[in-house]
mmCIF file of C-alpha atoms in Angstrom:
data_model
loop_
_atom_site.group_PDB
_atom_site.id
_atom_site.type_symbol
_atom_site.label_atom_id
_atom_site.label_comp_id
_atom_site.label_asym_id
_atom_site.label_seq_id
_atom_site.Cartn_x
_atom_site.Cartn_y
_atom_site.Cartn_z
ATOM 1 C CA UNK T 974 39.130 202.322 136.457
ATOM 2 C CA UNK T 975 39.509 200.490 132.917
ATOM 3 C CA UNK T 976 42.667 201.192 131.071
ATOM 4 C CA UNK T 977 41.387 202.956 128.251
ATOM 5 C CA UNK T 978 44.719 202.722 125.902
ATOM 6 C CA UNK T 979 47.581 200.043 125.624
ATOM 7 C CA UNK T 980 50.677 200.072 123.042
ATOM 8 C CA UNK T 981 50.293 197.187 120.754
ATOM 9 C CA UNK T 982 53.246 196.514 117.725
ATOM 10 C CA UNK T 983 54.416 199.561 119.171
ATOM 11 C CA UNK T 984 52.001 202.054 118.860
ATOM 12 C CA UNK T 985 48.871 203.384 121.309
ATOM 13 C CA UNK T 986 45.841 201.528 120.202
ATOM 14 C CA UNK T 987 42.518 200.732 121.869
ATOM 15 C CA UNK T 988 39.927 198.034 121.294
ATOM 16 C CA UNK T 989 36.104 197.868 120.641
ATOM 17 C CA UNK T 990 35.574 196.113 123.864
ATOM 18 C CA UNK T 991 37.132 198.740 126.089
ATOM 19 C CA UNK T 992 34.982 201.417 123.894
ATOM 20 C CA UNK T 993 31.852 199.519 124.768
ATOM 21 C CA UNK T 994 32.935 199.378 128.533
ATOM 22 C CA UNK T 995 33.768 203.160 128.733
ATOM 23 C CA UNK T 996 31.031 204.337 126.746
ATOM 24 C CA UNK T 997 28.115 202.132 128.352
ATOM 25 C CA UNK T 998 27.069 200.834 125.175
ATOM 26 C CA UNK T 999 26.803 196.889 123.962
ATOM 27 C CA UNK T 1000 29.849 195.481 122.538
ATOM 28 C CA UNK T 1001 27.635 194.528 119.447
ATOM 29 C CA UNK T 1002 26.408 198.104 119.085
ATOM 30 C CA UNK T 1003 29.972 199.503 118.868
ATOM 31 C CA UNK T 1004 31.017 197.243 116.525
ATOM 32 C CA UNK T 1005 27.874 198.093 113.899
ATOM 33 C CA UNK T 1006 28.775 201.594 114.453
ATOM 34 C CA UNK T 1007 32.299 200.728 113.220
ATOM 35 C CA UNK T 1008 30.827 198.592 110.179
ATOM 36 C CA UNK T 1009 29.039 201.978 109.096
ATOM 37 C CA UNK T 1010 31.542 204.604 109.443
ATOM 38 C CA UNK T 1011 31.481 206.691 106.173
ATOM 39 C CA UNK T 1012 35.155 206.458 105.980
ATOM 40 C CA UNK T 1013 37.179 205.297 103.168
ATOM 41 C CA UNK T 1014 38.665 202.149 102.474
ATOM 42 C CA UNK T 1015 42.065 203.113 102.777
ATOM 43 C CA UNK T 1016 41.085 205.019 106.356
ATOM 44 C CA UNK T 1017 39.671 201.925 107.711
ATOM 45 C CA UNK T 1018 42.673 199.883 106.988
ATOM 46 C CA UNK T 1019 45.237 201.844 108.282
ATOM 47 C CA UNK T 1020 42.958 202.569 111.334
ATOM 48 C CA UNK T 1021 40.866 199.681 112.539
ATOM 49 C CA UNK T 1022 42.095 196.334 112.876
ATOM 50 C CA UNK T 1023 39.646 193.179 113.096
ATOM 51 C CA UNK T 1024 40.630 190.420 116.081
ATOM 52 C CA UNK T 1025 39.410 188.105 117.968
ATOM 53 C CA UNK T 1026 38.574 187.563 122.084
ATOM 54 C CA UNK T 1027 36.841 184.043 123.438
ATOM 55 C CA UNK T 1028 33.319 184.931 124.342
ATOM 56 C CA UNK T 1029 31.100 183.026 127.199
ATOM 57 C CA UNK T 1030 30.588 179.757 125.045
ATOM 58 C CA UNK T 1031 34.676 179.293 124.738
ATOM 59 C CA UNK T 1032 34.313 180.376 120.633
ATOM 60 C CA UNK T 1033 36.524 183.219 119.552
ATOM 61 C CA UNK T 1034 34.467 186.450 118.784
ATOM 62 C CA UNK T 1035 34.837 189.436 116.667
ATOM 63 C CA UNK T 1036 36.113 192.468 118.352
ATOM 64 C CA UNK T 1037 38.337 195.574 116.975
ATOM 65 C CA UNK T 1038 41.570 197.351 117.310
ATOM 66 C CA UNK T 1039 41.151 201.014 116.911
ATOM 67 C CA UNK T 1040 44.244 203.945 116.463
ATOM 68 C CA UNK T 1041 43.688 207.579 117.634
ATOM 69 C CA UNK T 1042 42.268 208.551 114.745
ATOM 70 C CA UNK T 1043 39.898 205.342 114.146
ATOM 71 C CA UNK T 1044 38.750 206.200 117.385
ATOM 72 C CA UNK T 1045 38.505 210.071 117.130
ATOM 73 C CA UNK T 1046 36.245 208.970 113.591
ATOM 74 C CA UNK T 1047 34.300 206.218 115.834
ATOM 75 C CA UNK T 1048 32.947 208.294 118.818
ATOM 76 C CA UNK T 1049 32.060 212.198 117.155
ATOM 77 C CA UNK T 1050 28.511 210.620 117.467
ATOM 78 C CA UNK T 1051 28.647 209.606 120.574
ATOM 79 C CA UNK T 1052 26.993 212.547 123.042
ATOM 80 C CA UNK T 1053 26.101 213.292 126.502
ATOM 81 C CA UNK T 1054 27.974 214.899 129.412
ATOM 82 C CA UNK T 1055 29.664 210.870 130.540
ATOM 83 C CA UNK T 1056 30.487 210.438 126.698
ATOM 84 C CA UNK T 1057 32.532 214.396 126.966
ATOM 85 C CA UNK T 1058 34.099 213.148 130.046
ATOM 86 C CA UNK T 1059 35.383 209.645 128.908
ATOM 87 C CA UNK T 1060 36.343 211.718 125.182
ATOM 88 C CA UNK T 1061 38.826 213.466 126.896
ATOM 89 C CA UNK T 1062 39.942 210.951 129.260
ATOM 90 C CA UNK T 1063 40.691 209.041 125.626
ATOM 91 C CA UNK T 1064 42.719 211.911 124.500
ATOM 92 C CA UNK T 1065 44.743 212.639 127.444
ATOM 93 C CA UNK T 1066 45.820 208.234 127.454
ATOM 94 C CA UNK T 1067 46.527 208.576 123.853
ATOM 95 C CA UNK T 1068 48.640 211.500 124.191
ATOM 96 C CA UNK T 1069 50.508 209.885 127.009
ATOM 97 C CA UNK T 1070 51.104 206.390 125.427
ATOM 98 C CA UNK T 1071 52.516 208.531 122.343
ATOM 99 C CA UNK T 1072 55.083 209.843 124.953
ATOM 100 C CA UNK T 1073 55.791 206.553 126.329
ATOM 101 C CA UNK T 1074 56.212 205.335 122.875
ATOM 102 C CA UNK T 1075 58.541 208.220 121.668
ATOM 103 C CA UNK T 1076 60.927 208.114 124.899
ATOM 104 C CA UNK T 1077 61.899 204.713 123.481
ATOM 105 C CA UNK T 1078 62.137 205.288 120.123
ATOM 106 C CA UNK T 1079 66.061 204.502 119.205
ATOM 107 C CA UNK T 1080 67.378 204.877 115.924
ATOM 108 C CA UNK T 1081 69.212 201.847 114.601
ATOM 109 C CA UNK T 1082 70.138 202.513 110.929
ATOM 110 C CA UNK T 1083 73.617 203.774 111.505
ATOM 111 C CA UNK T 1084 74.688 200.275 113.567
ATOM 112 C CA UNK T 1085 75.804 197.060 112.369
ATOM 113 C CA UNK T 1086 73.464 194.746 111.368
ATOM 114 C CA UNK T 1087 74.510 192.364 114.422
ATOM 115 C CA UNK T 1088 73.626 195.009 116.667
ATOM 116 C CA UNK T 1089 70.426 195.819 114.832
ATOM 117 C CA UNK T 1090 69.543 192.231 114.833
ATOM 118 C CA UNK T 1091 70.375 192.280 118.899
ATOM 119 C CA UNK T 1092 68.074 195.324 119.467
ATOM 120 C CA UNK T 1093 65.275 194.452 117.419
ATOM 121 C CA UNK T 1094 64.675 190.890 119.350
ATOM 122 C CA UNK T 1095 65.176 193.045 122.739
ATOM 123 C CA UNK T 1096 62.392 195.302 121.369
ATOM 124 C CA UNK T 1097 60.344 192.463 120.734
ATOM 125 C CA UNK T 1098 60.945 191.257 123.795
ATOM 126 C CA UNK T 1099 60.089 194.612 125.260
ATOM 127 C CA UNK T 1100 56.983 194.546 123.102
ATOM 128 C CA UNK T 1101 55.929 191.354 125.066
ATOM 129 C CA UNK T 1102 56.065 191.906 128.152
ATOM 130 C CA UNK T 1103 54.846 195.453 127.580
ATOM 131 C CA UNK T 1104 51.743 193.229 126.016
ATOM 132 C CA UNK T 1105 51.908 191.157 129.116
ATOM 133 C CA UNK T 1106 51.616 194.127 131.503
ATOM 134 C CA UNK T 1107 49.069 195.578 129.784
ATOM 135 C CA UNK T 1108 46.693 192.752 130.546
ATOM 136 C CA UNK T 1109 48.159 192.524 133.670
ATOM 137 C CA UNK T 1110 46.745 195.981 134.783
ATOM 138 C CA UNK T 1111 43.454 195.173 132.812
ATOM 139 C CA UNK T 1112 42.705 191.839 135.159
ATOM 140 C CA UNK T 1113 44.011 193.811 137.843
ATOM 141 C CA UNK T 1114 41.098 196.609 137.543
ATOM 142 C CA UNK T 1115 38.750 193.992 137.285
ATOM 143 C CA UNK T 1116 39.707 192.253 140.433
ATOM 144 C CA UNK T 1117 39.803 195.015 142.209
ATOM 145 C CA UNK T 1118 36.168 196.276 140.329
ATOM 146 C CA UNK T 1119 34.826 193.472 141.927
ATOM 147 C CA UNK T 1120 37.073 191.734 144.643
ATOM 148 C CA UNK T 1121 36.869 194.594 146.973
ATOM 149 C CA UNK T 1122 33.078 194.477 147.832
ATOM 150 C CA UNK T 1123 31.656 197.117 150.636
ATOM 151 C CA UNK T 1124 30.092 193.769 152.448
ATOM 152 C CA UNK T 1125 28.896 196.067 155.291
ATOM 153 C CA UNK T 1126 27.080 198.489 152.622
ATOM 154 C CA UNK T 1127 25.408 194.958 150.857
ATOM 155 C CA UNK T 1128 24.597 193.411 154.203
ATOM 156 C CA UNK T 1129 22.292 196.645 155.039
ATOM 157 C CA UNK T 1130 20.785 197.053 151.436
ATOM 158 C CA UNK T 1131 19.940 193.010 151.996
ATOM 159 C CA UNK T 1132 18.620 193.554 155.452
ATOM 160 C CA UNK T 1133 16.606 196.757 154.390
ATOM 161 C CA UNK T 1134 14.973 194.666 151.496
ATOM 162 C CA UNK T 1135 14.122 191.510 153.702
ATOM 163 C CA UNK T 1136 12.054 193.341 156.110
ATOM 164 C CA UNK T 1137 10.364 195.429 153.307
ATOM 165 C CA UNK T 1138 9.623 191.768 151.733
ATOM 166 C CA UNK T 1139 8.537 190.532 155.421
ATOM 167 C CA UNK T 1140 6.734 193.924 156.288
ATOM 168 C CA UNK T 1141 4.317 194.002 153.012
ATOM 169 C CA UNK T 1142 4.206 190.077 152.716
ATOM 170 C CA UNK T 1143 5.928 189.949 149.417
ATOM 171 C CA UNK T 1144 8.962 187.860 148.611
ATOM 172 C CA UNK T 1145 12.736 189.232 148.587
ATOM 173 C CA UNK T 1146 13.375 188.668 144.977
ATOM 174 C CA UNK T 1147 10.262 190.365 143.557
ATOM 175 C CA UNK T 1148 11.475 193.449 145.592
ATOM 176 C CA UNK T 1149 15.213 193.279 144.521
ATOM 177 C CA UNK T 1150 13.916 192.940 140.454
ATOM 178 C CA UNK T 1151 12.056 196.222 141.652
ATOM 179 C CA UNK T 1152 14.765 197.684 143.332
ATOM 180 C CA UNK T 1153 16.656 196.900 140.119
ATOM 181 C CA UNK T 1154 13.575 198.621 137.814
ATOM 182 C CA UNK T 1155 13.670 201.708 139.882
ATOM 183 C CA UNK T 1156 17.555 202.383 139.452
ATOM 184 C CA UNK T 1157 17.314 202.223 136.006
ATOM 185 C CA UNK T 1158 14.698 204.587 135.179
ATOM 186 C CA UNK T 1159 16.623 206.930 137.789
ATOM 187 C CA UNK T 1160 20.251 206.085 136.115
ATOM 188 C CA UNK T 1161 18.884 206.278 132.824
ATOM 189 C CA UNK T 1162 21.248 203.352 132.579
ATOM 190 C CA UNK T 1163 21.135 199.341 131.501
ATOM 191 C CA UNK T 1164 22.033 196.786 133.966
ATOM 192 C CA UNK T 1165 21.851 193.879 132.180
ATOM 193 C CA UNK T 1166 23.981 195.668 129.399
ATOM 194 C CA UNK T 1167 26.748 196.513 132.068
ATOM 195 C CA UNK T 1168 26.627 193.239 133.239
ATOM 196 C CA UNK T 1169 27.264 191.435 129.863
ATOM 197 C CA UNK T 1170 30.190 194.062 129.053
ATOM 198 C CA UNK T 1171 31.829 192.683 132.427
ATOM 199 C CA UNK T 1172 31.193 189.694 131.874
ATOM 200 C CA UNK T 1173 33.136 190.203 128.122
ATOM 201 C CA UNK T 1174 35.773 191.885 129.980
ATOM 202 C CA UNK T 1175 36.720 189.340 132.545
ATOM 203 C CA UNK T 1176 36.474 186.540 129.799
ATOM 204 C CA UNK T 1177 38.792 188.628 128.076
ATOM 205 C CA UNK T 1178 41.281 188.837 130.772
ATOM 206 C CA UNK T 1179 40.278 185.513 131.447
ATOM 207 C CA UNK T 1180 38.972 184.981 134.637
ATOM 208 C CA UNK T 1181 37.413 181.644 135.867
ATOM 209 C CA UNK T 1182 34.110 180.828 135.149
ATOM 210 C CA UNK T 1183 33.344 180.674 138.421
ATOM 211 C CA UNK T 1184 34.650 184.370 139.151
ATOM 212 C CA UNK T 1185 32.761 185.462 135.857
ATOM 213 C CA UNK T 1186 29.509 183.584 137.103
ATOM 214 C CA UNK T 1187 29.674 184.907 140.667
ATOM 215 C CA UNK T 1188 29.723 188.920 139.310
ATOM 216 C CA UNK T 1189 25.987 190.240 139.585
ATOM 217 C CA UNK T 1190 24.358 193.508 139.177
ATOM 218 C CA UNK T 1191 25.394 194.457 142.778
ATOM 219 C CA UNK T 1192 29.271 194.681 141.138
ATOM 220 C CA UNK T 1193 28.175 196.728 138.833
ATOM 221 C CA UNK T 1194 26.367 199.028 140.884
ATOM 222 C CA UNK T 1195 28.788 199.199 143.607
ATOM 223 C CA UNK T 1196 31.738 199.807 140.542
ATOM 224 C CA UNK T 1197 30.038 203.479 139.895
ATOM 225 C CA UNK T 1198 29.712 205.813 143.043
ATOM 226 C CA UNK T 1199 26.763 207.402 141.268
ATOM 227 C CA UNK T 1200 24.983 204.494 140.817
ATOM 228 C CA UNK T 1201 25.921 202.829 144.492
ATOM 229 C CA UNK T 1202 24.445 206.353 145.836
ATOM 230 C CA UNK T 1203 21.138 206.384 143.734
ATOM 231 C CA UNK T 1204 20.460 202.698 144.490
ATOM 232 C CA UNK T 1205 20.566 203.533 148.137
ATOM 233 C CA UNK T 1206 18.225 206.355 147.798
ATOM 234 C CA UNK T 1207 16.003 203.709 146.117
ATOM 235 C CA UNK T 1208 16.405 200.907 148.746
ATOM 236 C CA UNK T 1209 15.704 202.963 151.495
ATOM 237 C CA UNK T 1210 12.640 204.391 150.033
ATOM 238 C CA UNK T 1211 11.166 200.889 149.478
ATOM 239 C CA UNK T 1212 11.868 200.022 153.049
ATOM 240 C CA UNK T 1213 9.991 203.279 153.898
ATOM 241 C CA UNK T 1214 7.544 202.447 152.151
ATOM 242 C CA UNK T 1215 6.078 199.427 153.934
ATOM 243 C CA UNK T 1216 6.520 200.772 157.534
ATOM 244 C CA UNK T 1217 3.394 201.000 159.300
#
């Protein structure tokens, strides 16, 4: 599971990226949705944030920083029963990183200014590793997204798909782009799409390029129980299929 919200400069922000990655839309998308908000100036200012994150090629690429309410604005168009569930999910990390935030709050004004000096680089300090952590977890969701592979649950789809290729005297890939076709008319959903907001991701966190290389559409499916279960439906069919 992503981590949808992370305190940055000391408040609970979240970024186009993670938006895209939630949301199962391309990063690009998200951030032309952004672009044409009918807000004001002065509300996208004090609400979204432009940065940067290396992309595939090693260049730095556009992405944004979002607060609560840049990214209550951002998603009120964005419908469906998954988009509901990940709205609230939003809310509920928002409300808790303002609690996290608040705990900690200290008021200084009344000390001396060498004690105010000694706090604020502690709080900076704080603020960096709290940074630090952050993308800590991130990478770690990843790794775990795609480091713990069900081998015994691939090695049977594979097997399943070899003898349908032997069995109607096609070839292996042809089936598995097929395969591939079928899940996404079921899932109503966009592997390639998935695949590239990965990819983004573990750039981001910066994994190697061999890690990044090595992630296929089998991560992705096997990262969402739904669609692990409707691509097994699928595979099993096709090896039905071309029994005699």
């Amino acid at each position: 599971m992503i981590q949808l919200v992370f305190i940055q400069k000391g408040q609970a922000v979240t970024d186009s990226l993670t938006v895209a990655e939630a949301f199962g839309k391309e990063h690009r998308r998200v951030m032309q949705d952004i672009r044409e908000l009918p807000c004001s100036d002065d509300f996208r200012l004090h609400h979204f944030v432009q940065s940067d994150y290396t992309n595939g090629q090693g260049r730095p690429t556009p992405k944004y920083l979002m607060t609560e309410q840049g990214f209550t604005m951002l998603v009120m168009g964005y419908t469906g029963p998954k988009a509901m569930e990940f709205k609230e999910r939003y809310i509920t990390e928002f409300h808790r990183m303002r609690e996290k935030i608040q705990t900690t709050a200290v008021d200084t004004s009344q000390l001396s200014p060498i004690l105010q000096l000694l706090i604020q680089q502690e709080q900076q300090q704080q603020a960096i590793m709290q940074r630090q952590d952050a993308t800590d977890q991130r990478v770690a969701v990843i790794q775990e997204t795609i480091l713990q592979r069900d081998d015994d649950w691939r090695d049977k789809l594979n097997g399943m798909l070899n003898g349908a290729a032997r069995r109607s005297g096609g070839v292996f890939r042809d089936l598995r782009k097929r395969s591939y076709e079928m899940l996404e008319s079921r899932a109503k959903c966009d592997l390639n799409r998935r695949l590239r907001n990965l990819h983004d991701r573990l750039r981001e966190s910066g994994a190697t390029k061999t890690k990044i290389s090595e992630t296929n559409r089998l991560d992705v499916i096997e990262a969402d129980p739904k669609l692990k279960e409707i691509y097994t439906t699928v595979v099993k069919e096709l090896s039905i299929g071309t029994l005699t």
